[in-house]
mmCIF file of C-alpha atoms and ligand atoms in Angstrom:
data_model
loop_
_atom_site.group_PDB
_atom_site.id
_atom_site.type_symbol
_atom_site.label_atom_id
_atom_site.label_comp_id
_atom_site.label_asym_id
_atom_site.label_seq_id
_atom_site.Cartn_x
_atom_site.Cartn_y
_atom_site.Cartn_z
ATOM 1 C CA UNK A 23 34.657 24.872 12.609
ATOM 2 C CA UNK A 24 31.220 25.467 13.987
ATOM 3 C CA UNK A 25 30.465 29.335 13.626
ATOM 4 C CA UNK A 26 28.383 30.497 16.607
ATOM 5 C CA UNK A 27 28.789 34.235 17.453
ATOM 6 C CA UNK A 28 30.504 36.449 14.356
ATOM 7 C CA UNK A 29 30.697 40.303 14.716
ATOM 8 C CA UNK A 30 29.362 42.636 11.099
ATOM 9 C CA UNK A 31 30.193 46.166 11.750
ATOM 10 C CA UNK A 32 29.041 47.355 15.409
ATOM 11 C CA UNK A 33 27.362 44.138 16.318
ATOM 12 C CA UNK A 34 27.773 40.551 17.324
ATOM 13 C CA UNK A 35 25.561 38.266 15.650
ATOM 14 C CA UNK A 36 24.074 34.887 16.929
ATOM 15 C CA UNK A 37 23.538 31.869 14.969
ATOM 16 C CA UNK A 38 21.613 28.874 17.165
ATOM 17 C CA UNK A 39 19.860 27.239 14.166
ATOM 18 C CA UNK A 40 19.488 26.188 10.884
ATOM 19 C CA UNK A 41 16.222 25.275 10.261
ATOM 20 C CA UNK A 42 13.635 27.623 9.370
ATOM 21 C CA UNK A 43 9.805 27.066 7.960
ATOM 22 C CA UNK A 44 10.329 28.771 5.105
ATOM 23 C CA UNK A 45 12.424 28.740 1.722
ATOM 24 C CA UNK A 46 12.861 31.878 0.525
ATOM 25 C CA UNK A 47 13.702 32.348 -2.963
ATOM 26 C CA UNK A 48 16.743 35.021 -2.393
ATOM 27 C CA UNK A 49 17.523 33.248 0.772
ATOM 28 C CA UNK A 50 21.479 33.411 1.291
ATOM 29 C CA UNK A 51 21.230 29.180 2.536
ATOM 30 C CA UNK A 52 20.633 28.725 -1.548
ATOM 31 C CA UNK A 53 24.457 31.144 -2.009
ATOM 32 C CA UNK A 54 27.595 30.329 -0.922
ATOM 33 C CA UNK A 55 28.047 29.172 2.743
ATOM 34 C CA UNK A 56 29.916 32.265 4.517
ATOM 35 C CA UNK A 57 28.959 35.786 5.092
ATOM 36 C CA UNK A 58 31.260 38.883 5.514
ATOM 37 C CA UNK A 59 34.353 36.734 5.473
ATOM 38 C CA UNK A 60 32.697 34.112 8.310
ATOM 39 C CA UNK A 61 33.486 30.936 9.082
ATOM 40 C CA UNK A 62 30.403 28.419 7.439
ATOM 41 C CA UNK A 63 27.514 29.529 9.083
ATOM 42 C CA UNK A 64 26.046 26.019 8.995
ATOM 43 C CA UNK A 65 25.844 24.528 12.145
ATOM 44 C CA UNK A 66 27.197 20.731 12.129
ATOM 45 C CA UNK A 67 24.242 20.321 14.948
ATOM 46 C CA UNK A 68 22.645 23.082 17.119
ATOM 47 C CA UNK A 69 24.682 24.719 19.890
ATOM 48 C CA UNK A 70 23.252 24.244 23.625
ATOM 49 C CA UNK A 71 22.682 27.446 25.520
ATOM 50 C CA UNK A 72 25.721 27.051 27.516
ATOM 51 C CA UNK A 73 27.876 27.103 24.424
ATOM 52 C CA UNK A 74 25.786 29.937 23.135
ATOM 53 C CA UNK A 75 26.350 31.804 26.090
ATOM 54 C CA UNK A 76 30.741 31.161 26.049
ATOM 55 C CA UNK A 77 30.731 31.770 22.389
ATOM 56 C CA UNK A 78 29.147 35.047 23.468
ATOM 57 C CA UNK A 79 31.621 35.810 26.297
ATOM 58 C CA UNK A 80 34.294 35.739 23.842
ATOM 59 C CA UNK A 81 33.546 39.474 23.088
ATOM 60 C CA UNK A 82 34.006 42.353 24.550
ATOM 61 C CA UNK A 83 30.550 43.569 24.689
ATOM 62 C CA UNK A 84 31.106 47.059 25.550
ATOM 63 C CA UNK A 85 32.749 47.419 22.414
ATOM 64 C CA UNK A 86 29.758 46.835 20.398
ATOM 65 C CA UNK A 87 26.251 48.220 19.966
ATOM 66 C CA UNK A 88 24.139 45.217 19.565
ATOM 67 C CA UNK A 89 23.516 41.638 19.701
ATOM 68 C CA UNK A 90 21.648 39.768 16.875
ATOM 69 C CA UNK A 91 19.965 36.899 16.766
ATOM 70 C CA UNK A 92 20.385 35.887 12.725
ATOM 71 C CA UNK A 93 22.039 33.072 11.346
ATOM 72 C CA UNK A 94 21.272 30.933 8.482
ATOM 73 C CA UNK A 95 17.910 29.992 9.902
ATOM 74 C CA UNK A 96 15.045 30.886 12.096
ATOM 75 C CA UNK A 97 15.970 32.301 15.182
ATOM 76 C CA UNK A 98 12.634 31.675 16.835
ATOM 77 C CA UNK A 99 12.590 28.115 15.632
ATOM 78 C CA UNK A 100 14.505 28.068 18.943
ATOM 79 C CA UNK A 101 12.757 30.643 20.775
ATOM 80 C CA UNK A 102 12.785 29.498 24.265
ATOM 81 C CA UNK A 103 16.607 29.074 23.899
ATOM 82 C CA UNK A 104 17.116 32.509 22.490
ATOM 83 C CA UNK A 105 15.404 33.971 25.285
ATOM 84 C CA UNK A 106 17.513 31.507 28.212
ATOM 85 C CA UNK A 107 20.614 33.445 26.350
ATOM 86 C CA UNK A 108 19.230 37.087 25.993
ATOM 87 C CA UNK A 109 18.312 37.096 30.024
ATOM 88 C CA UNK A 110 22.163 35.506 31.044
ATOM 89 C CA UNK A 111 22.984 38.835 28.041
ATOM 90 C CA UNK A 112 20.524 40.809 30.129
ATOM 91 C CA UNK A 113 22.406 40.070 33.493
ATOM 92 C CA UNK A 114 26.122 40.716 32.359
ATOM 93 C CA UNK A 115 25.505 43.613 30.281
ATOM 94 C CA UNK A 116 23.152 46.341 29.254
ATOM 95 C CA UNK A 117 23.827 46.044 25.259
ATOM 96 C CA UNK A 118 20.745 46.404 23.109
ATOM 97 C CA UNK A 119 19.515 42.562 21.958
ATOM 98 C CA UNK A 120 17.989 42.434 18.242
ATOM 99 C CA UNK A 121 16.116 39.410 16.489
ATOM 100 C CA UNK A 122 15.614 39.465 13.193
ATOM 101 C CA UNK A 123 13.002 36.744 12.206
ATOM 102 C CA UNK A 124 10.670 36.206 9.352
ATOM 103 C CA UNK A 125 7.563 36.417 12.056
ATOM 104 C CA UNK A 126 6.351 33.286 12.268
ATOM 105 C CA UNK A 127 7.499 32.718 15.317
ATOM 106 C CA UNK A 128 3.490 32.016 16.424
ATOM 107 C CA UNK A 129 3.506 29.433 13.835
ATOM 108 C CA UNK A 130 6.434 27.622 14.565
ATOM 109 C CA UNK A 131 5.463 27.595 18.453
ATOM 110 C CA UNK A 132 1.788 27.340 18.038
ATOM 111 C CA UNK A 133 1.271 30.187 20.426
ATOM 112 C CA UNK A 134 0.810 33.794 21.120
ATOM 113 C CA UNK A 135 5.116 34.798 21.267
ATOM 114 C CA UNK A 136 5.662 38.017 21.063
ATOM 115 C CA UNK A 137 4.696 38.797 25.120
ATOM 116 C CA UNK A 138 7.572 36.240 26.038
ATOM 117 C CA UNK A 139 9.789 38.982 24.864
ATOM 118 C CA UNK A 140 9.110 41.793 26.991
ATOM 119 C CA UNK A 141 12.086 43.020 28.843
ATOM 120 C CA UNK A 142 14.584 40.563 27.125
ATOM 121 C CA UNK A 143 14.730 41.815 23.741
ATOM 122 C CA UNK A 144 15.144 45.325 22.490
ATOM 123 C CA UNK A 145 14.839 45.084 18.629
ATOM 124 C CA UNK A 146 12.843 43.030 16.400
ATOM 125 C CA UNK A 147 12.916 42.855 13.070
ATOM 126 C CA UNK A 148 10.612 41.458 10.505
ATOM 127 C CA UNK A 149 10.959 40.635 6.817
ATOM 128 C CA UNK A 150 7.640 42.104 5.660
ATOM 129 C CA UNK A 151 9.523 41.183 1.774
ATOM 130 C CA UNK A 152 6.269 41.380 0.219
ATOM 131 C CA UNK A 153 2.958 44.250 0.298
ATOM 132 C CA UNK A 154 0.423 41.522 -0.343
ATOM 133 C CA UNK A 155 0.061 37.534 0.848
ATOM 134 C CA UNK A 156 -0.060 36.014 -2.628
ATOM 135 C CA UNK A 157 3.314 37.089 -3.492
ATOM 136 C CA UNK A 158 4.523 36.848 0.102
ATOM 137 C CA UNK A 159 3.429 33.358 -0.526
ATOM 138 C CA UNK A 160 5.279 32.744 -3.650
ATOM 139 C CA UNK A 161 8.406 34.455 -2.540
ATOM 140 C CA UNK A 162 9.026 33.608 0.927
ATOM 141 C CA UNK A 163 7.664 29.938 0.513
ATOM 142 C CA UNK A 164 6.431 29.582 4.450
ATOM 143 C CA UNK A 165 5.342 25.585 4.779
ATOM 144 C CA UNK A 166 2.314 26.955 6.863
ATOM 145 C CA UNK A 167 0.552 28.279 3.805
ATOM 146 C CA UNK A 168 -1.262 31.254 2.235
ATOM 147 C CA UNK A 169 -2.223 32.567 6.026
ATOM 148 C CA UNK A 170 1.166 33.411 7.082
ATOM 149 C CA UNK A 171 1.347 36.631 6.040
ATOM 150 C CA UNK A 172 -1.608 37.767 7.852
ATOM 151 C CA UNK A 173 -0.233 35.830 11.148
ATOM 152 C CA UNK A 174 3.330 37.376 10.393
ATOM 153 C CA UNK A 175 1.143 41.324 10.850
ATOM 154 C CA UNK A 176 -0.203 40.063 13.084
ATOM 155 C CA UNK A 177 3.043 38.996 15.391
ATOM 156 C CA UNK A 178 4.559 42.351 14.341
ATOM 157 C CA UNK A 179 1.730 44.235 15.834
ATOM 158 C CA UNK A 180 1.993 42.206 19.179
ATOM 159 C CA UNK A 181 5.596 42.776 19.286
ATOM 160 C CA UNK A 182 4.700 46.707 19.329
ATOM 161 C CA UNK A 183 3.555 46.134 22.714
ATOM 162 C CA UNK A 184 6.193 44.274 24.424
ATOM 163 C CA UNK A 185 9.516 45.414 22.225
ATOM 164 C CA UNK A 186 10.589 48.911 22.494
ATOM 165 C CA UNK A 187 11.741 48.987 18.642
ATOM 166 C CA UNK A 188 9.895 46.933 16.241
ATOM 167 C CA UNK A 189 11.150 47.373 12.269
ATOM 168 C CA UNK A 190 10.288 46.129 9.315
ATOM 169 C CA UNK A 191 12.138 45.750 6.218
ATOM 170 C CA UNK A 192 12.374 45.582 2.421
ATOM 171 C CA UNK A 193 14.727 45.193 0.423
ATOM 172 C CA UNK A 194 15.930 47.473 -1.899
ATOM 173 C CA UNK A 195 16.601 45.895 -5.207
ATOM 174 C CA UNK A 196 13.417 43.813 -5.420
ATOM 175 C CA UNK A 197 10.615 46.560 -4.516
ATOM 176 C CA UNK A 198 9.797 49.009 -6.139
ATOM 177 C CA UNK A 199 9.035 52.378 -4.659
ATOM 178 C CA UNK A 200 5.154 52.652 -4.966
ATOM 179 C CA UNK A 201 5.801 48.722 -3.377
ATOM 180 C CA UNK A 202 8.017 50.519 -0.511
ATOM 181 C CA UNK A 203 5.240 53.244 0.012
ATOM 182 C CA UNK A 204 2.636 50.595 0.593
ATOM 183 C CA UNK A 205 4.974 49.181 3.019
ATOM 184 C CA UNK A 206 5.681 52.380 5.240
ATOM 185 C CA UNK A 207 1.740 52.212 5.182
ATOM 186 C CA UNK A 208 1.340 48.449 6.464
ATOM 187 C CA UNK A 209 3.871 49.468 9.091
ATOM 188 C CA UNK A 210 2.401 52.372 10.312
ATOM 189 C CA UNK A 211 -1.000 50.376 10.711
ATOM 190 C CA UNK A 212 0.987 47.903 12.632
ATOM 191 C CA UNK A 213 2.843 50.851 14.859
ATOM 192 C CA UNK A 214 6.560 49.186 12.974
ATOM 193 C CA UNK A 215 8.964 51.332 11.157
ATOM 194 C CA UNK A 216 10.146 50.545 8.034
ATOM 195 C CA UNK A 217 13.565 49.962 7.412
ATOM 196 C CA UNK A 218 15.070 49.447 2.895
ATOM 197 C CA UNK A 219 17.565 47.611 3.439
ATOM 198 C CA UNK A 220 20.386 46.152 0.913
ATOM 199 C CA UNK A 221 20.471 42.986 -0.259
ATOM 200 C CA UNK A 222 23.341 41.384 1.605
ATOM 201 C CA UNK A 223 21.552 41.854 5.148
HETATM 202 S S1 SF4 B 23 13.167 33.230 6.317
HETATM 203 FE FE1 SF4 B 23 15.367 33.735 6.252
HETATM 204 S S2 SF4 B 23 16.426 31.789 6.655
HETATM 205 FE FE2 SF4 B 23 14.300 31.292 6.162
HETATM 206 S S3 SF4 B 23 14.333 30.811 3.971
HETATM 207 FE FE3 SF4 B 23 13.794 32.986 4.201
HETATM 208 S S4 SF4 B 23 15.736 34.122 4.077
HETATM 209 FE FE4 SF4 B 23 16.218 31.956 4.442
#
């Protein structure tokens, strides 16, 4: 069975895609195929927005405080989608919308993103993963090359002024602390807050 919408904890979670540009080395894709006791998150082809939007009206919305876009993928490798679903969200209900994305969303659509998000999504949050590009580059894998990193600051500080709460995160087990500290610093450049998270997220 196709796994669309799945709730974890307080939220409902989204899954429109598979692909993504990058190939991270922790990436979940490489472990297992469910999460949190899930169906298979992969997708046996990409759901349209109309079945996006009835997997979402399955829930009870007002019983949970968010909606994530996630998945085993790239949510913005479907951007345009995403945000056709977030506004029919927008219109039914007034819980907070989340995308967590790797960044490259100005890659992957060749153009400036992060304004197209302005009173649709609440919450975005980017994988910083990395304090500097070289190992960015050799972790995360991105097929657009050494550059991302500075592109994926760069669409984190756009978000800032469009997106009422912009985050970044780390994760806990693979950075150290002087590596987190650098990170609270790239955020607060960028006007993000940082978020250590747990590996399982
Ligand atoms: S960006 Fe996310 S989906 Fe893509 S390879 Fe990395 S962990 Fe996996």
């Amino acid at each position: 069975m196709m796994t669309i919408t799945y709730k974890v904890k307080n939220g409902i979670y989204v899954n429109m895609t598979n692909r993504c540009p990058c190939s991270c080395t922790f990436c979940l894709r490489h472990n297992g195929d469910g999460v949190y006791g899930s169906d298979s998150l992969w997708l046996e082809r990409e759901p349209t927005v109309e079945e996006v939007c009835e997997s979402i009206d399955k829930w009870e919305l007002s019983d949970y405080d968010e909606i994530v876009f996630c998945g085993y993928g790239e949510p913005t490798e479907r951007l345009d989608d995403l945000l056709k679903v977030a506004a029919y969200i927008k219109q039914k209900s007034d819980i907070k919308i989340r995308i967590n994305t790797n960044g490259l969303s100005d890659l992957i659509n060749g153009e400036n993103t992060a304004p197209k998000l302005k009173g649709l999504i609440d919450t975005v949050s980017v994988s910083l993963n990395c304090v500097d590009k070289e190992e960015y580059f050799k972790t995360v894998r991105p097929k657009f090359g050494i550059s991302s990193y500075d592109k994926m600051l760069e669409f984190t500080e756009n978000c800032v002024k469009y997106v009422p709460h912009v985050v970044m995160t780390v994760v806990d087990k693979v950075t150290s602390k002087e590596e987190q500290a650098e990170a609270r610093k790239i955020c607060a450049s960028l006007g993000a807050t940082l978020r250590v998270r747990e590996f399982e997220e």
